[in-house]
mmCIF file of C-alpha atoms in Angstrom:
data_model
loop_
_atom_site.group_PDB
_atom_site.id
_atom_site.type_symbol
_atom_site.label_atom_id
_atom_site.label_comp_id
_atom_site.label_asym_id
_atom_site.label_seq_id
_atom_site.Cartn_x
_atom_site.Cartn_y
_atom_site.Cartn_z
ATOM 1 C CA UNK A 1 85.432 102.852 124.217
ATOM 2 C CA UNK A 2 87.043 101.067 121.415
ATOM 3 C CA UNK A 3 89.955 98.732 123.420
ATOM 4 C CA UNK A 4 92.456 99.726 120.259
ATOM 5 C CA UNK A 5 91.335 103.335 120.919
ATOM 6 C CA UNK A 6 94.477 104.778 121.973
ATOM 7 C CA UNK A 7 94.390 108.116 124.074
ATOM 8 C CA UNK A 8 98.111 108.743 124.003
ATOM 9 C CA UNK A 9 98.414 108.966 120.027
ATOM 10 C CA UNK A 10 94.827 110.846 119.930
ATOM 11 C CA UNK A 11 97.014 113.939 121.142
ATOM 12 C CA UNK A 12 96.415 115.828 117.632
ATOM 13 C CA UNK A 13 99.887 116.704 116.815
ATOM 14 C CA UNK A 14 101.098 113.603 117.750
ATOM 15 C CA UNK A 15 98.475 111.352 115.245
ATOM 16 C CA UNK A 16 99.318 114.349 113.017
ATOM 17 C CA UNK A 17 103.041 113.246 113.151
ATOM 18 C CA UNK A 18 102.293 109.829 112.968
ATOM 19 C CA UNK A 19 99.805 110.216 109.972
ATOM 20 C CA UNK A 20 102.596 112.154 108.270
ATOM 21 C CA UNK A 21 105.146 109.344 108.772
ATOM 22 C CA UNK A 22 102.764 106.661 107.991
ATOM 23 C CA UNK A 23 103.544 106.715 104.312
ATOM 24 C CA UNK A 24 107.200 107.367 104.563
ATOM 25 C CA UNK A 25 110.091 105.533 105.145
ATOM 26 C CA UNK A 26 111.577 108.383 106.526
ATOM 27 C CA UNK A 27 110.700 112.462 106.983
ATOM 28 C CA UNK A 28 112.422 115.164 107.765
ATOM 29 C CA UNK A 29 111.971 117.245 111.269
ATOM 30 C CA UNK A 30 111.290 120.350 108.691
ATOM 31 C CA UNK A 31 108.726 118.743 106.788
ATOM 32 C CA UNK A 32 106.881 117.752 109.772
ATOM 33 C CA UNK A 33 107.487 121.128 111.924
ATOM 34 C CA UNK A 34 106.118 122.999 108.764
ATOM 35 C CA UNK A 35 102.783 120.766 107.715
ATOM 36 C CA UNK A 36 102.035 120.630 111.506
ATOM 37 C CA UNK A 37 102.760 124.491 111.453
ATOM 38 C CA UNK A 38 104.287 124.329 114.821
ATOM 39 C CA UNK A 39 107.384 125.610 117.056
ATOM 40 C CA UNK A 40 111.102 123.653 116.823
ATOM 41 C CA UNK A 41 110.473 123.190 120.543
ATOM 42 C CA UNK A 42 106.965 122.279 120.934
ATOM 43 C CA UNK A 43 107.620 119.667 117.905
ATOM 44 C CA UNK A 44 110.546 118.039 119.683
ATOM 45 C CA UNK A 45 108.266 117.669 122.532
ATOM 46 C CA UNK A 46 106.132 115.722 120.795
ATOM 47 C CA UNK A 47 109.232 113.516 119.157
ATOM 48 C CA UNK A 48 110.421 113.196 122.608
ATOM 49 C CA UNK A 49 107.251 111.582 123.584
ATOM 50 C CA UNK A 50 106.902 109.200 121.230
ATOM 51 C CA UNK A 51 110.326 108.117 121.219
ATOM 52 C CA UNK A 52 109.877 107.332 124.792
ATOM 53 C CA UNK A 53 106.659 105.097 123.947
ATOM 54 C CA UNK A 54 108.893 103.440 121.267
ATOM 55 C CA UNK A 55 106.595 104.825 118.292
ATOM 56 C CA UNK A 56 109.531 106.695 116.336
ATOM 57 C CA UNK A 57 112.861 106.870 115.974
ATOM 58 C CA UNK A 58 115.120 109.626 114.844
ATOM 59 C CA UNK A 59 118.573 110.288 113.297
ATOM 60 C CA UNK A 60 120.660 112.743 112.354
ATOM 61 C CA UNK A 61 123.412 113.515 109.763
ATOM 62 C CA UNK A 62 125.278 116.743 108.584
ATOM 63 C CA UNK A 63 124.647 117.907 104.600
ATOM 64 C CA UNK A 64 127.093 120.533 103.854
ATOM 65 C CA UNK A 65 127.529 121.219 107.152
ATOM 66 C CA UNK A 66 123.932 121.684 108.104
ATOM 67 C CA UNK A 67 122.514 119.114 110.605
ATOM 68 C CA UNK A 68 119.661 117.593 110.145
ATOM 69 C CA UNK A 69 117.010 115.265 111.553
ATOM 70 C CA UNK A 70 115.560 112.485 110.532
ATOM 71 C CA UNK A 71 111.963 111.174 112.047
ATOM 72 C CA UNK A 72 111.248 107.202 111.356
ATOM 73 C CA UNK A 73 108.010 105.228 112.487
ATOM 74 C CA UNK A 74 109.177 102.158 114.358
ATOM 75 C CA UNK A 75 107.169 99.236 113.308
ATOM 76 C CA UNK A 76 105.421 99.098 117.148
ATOM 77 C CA UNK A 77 104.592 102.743 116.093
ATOM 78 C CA UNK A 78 103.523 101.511 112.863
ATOM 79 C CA UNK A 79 101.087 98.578 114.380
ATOM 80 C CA UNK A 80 99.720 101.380 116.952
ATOM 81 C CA UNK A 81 98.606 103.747 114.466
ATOM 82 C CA UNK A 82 97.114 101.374 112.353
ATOM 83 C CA UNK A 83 94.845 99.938 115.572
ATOM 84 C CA UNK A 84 94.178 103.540 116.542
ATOM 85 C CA UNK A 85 93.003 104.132 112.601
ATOM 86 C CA UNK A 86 91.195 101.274 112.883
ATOM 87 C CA UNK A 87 89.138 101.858 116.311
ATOM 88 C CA UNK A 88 88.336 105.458 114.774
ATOM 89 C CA UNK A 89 87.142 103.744 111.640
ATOM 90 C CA UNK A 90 84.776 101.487 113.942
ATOM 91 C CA UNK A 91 83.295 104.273 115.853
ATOM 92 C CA UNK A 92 82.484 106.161 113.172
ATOM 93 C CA UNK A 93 80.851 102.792 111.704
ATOM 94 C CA UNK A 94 78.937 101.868 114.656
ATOM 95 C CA UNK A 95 77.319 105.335 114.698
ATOM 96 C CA UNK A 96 76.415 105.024 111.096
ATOM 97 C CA UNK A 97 74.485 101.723 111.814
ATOM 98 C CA UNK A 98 72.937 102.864 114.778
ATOM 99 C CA UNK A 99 71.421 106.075 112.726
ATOM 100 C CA UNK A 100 70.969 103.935 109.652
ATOM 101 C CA UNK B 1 84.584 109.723 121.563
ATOM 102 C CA UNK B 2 81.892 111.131 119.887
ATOM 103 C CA UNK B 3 81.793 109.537 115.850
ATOM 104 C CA UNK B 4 82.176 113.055 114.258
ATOM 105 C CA UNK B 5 85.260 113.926 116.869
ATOM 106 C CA UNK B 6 86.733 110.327 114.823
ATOM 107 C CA UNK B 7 85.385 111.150 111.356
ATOM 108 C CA UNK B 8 87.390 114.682 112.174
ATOM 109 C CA UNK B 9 90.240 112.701 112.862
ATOM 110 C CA UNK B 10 90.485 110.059 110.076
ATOM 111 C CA UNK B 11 89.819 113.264 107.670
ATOM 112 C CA UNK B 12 92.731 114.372 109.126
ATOM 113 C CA UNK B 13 95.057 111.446 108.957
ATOM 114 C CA UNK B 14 93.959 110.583 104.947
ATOM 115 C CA UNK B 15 95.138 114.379 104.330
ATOM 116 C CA UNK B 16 98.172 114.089 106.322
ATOM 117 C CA UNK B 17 99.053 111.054 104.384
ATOM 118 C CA UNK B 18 98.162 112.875 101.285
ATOM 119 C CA UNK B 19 100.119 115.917 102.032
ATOM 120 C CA UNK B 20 103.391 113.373 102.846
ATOM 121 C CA UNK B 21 102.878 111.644 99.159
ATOM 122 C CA UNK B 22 102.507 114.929 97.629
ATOM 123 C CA UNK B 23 106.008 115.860 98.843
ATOM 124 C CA UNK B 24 107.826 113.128 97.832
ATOM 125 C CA UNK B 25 105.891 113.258 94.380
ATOM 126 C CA UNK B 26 106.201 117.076 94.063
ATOM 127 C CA UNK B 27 110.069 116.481 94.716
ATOM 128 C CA UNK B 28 110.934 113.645 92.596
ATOM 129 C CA UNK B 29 109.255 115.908 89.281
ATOM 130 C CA UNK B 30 110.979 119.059 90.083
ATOM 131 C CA UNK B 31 112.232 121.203 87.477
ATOM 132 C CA UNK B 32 115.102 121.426 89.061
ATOM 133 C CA UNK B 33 115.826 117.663 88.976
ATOM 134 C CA UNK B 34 113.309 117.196 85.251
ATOM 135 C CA UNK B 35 115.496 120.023 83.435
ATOM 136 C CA UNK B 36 118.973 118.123 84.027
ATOM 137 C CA UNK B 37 117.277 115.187 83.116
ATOM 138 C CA UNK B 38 116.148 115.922 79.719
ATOM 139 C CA UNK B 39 119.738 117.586 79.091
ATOM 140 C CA UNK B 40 121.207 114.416 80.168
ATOM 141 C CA UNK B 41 119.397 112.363 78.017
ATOM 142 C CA UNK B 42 120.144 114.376 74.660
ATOM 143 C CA UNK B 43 123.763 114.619 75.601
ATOM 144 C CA UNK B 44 123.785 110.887 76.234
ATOM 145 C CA UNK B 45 121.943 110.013 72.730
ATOM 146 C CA UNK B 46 123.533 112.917 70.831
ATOM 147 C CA UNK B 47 126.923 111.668 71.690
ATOM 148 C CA UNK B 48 126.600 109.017 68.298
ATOM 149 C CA UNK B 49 127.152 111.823 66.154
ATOM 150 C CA UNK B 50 130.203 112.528 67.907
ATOM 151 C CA UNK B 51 133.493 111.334 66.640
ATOM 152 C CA UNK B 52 135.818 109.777 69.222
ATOM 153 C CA UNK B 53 136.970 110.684 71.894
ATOM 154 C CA UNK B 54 134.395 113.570 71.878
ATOM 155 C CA UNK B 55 131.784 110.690 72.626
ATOM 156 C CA UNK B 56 132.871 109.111 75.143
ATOM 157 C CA UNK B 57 133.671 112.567 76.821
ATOM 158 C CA UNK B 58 129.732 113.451 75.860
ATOM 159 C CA UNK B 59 128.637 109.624 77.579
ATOM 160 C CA UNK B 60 130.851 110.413 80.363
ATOM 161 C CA UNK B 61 129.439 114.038 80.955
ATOM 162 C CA UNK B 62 126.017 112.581 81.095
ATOM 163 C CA UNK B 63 126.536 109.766 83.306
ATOM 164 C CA UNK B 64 128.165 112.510 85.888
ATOM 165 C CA UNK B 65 125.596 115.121 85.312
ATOM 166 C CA UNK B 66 122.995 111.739 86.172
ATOM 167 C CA UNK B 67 124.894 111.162 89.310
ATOM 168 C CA UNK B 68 124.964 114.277 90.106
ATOM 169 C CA UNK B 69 121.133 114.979 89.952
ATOM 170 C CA UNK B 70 120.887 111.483 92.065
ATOM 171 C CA UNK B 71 122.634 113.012 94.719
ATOM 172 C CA UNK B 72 121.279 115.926 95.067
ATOM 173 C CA UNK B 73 117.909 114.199 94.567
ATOM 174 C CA UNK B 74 118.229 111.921 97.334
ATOM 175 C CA UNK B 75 120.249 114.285 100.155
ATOM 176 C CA UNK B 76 116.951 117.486 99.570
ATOM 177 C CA UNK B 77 114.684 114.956 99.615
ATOM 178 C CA UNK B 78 112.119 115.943 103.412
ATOM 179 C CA UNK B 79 110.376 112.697 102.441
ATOM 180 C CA UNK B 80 111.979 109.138 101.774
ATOM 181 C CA UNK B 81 109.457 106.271 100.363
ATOM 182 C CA UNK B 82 110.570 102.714 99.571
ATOM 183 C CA UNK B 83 108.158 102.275 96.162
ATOM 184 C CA UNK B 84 105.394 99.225 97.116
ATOM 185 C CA UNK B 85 104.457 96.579 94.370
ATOM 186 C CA UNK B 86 101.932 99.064 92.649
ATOM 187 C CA UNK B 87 104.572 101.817 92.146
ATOM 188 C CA UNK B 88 107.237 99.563 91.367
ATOM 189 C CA UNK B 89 104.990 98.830 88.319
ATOM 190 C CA UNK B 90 104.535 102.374 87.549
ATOM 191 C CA UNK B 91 108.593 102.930 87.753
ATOM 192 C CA UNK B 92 109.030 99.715 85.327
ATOM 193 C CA UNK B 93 106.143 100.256 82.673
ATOM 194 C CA UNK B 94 107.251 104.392 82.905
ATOM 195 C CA UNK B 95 111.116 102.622 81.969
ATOM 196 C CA UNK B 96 109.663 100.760 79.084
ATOM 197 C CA UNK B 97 107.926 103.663 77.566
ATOM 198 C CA UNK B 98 111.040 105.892 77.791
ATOM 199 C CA UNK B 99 112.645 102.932 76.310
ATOM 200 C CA UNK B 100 110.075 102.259 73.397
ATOM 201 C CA UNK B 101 109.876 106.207 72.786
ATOM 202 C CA UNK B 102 113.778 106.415 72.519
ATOM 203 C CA UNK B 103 114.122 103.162 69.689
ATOM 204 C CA UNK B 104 110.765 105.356 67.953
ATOM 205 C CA UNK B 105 112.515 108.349 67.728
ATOM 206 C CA UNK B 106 116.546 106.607 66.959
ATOM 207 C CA UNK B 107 114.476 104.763 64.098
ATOM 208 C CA UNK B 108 112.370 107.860 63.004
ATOM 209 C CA UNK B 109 114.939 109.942 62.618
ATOM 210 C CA UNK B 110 117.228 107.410 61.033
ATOM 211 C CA UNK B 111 114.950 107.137 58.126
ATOM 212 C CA UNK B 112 114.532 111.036 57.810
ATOM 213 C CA UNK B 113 118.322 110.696 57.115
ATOM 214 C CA UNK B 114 118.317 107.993 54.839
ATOM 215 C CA UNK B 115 115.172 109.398 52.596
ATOM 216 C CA UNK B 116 115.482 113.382 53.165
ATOM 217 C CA UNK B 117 119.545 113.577 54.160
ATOM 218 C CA UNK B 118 118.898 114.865 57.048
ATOM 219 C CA UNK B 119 122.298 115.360 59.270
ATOM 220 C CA UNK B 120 123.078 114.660 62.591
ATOM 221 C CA UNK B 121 120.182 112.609 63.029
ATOM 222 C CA UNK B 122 121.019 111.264 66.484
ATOM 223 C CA UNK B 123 121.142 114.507 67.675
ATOM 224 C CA UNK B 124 117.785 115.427 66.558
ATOM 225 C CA UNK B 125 115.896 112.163 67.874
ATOM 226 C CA UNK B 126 118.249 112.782 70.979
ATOM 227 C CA UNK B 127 116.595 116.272 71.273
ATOM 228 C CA UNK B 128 113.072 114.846 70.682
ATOM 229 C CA UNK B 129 113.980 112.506 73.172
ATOM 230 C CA UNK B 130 114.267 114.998 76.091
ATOM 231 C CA UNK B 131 111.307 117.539 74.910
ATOM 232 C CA UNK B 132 109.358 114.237 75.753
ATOM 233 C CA UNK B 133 110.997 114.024 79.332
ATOM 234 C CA UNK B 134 109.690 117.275 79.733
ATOM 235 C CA UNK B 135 106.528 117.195 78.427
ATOM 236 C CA UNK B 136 105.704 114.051 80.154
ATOM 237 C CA UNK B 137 106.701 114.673 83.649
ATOM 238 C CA UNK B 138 103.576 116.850 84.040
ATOM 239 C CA UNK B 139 100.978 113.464 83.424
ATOM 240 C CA UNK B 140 103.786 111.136 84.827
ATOM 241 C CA UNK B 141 103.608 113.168 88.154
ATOM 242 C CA UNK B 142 99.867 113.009 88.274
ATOM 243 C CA UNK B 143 100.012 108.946 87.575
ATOM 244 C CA UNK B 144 102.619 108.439 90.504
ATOM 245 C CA UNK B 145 100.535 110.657 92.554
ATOM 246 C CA UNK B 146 97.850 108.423 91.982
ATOM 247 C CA UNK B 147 99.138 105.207 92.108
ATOM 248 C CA UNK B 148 101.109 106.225 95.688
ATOM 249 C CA UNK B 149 97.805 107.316 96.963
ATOM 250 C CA UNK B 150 96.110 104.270 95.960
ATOM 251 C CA UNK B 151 99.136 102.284 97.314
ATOM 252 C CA UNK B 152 98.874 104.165 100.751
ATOM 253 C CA UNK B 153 95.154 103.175 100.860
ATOM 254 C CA UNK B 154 95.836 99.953 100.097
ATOM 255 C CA UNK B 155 98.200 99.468 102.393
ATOM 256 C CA UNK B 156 96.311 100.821 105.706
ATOM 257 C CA UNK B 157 93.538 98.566 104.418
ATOM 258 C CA UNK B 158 95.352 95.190 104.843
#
C-alpha cells in the first residue's frame, strides 16, 4: 500500500467532506450536510472526527439570530488530503502501466 | 486498494470539488444579487442628469443599495473562496470591460444628444449600462466557473 495512503480520510464521507472543503476557504455545515445528503448527527460525527485528527476546524456565529456553523480545512488537513489524492492518483497509475 | 476502488474515489473528489465551485459561482451570479446590481448601476450613472441635491441623494442611494447587496452577499454565502492569481485576473479584466463598456456607452449616447437632441442622455447610456450587467452575467458566470475549476486543478497539481 501506498505509505501516503491514508485509511482514516478514505472513510467516504469524510474524503467527501474534505473534497468539499478543499476548494473553499470556508463552507457551511448546510452545504456540506446537504451535498453529502446525510443526517445533522451523523455529519457532526464525522466533523468531530476530524477535528480531533486536527484536519478541520469549525466556527460559529449568529445571522439574524440563527446560528450557524462554519467548517474550515486546517492546513495539516489540507497537506493530508493532498497526499491521500496523490497516493490514489499513483495506484490508479501503477495499474495502468502494469496493464499497458 | 484495488485501482478502480481509487479511480472511484478521485471521480469522486474532482466532483466534490466541482460541486463546491459551483456554489460559490452559482451564488455570486444570483438574480437576486445581479438584479440590484444592474439597478445600482443606472441609478449611480443616471444620477448626472439629476440636478443637485437630487444627485447626490441618487449617488448616495446607490452606494447603500451596493452595500447592502455586499452584505447580504457575503453573510448567505454556504461557500467562502479567497480568488487565486487566475481568478484575480478574471475579477480585474471583467472590471476593465465594465469600465470600457460604461465610457462606450457615456460617449455613445453623448453624441446621440449632441447630433439627434436626444434628452437625458446619461440616463439612457446609464440604462444600457445595466441591461449589459444583466445580459452578461449569464457568459461571465460560465468564464468564472471555468477559470475556478481550472484554478482548483491547478492548484491540487502543484
Amino acid at each position: 500500500m501506498d505509505p501516503d495512503f491514508d485509511e482514516f480520510l478514505h472513510v467516504p464521507a469524510r474524503l467527501s467532506i474534505l473534497a468539499l472543503l478543499a476548494p473553499a476557504d470556508r463552507v457551511d455545515f448546510g452545504f456540506l450536510r446537504d451535498t453529502i445528503g446525510t443526517s445533522d448527527s451523523a455529519l457532526s460525527k464525522h466533523l468531530s472526527a476530524l477535528v480531533s485528527a486536527g484536519y478541520v476546524a469549525m466556527s460559529k456565529d449568529r445571522d439574524r439570530g440563527v446560528r450557524r456553523t462554519h467548517v474550515t480545512l486546517t492546513p495539516q488537513g489540507r497537506r493530508a488530503f493532498r497526499r491521500h489524492a496523490a497516493a490514489l492518483e499513483r495506484i490508479v497509475a501503477t495499474s495502468r502501466l502494469a496493464d499497458g | 486498494m484495488l485501482p478502480r476502488d481509487a479511480q472511484d474515489s478521485l471521480d469522486t473528489i474532482h466532483r466534490l470539488q466541482d460541486r463546491s465551485i459551483d456554489e460559490y459561482v452559482d451564488h455570486g451570479f444570483a438574480r437576486r444579487y445581479v438584479l440590484p446590481s444592474a439597478l445600482m448601476v443606472f441609478v449611480a450613472f443616471a444620477s448626472f442628469d439629476l440636478p443637485g441635491p437630487w444627485n447626490t441623494f441618487a449617488i448616495a442611494l446607490g452606494l447603500g443599495l451596493a452595500a447592502m447587496v455586499c452584505v447580504s452577499w457575503q453573510r448567505q454565502a454556504r461557500v467562502h473562496r479567497r480568488p487565486t492569481g487566475l481568478e484575480q485576473l478574471y475579477y480585474l479584466g471583467a472590471g476593465i470591460v465594465f469600465l470600457v463598456a460604461c465610457v462606450a456607452f457615456q460617449v455613445a449616447a453623448a453624441v446621440a444628444a449632441v447630433k439627434l437632441g436626444m434628452p437625458a442622455h446619461h440616463t439612457v447610456a446609464a440604462a444600457a449600462t445595466a441591461l449589459m450587467v444583466v445580459a452578461t452575467a449569464y457568459p461571465a458566470r460560465k468564464a468564472l466557473r471555468a477559470v475556478a475549476r481550472h484554478a482548483v486543478a491547478e492548484d491540487a497539481d502543484r
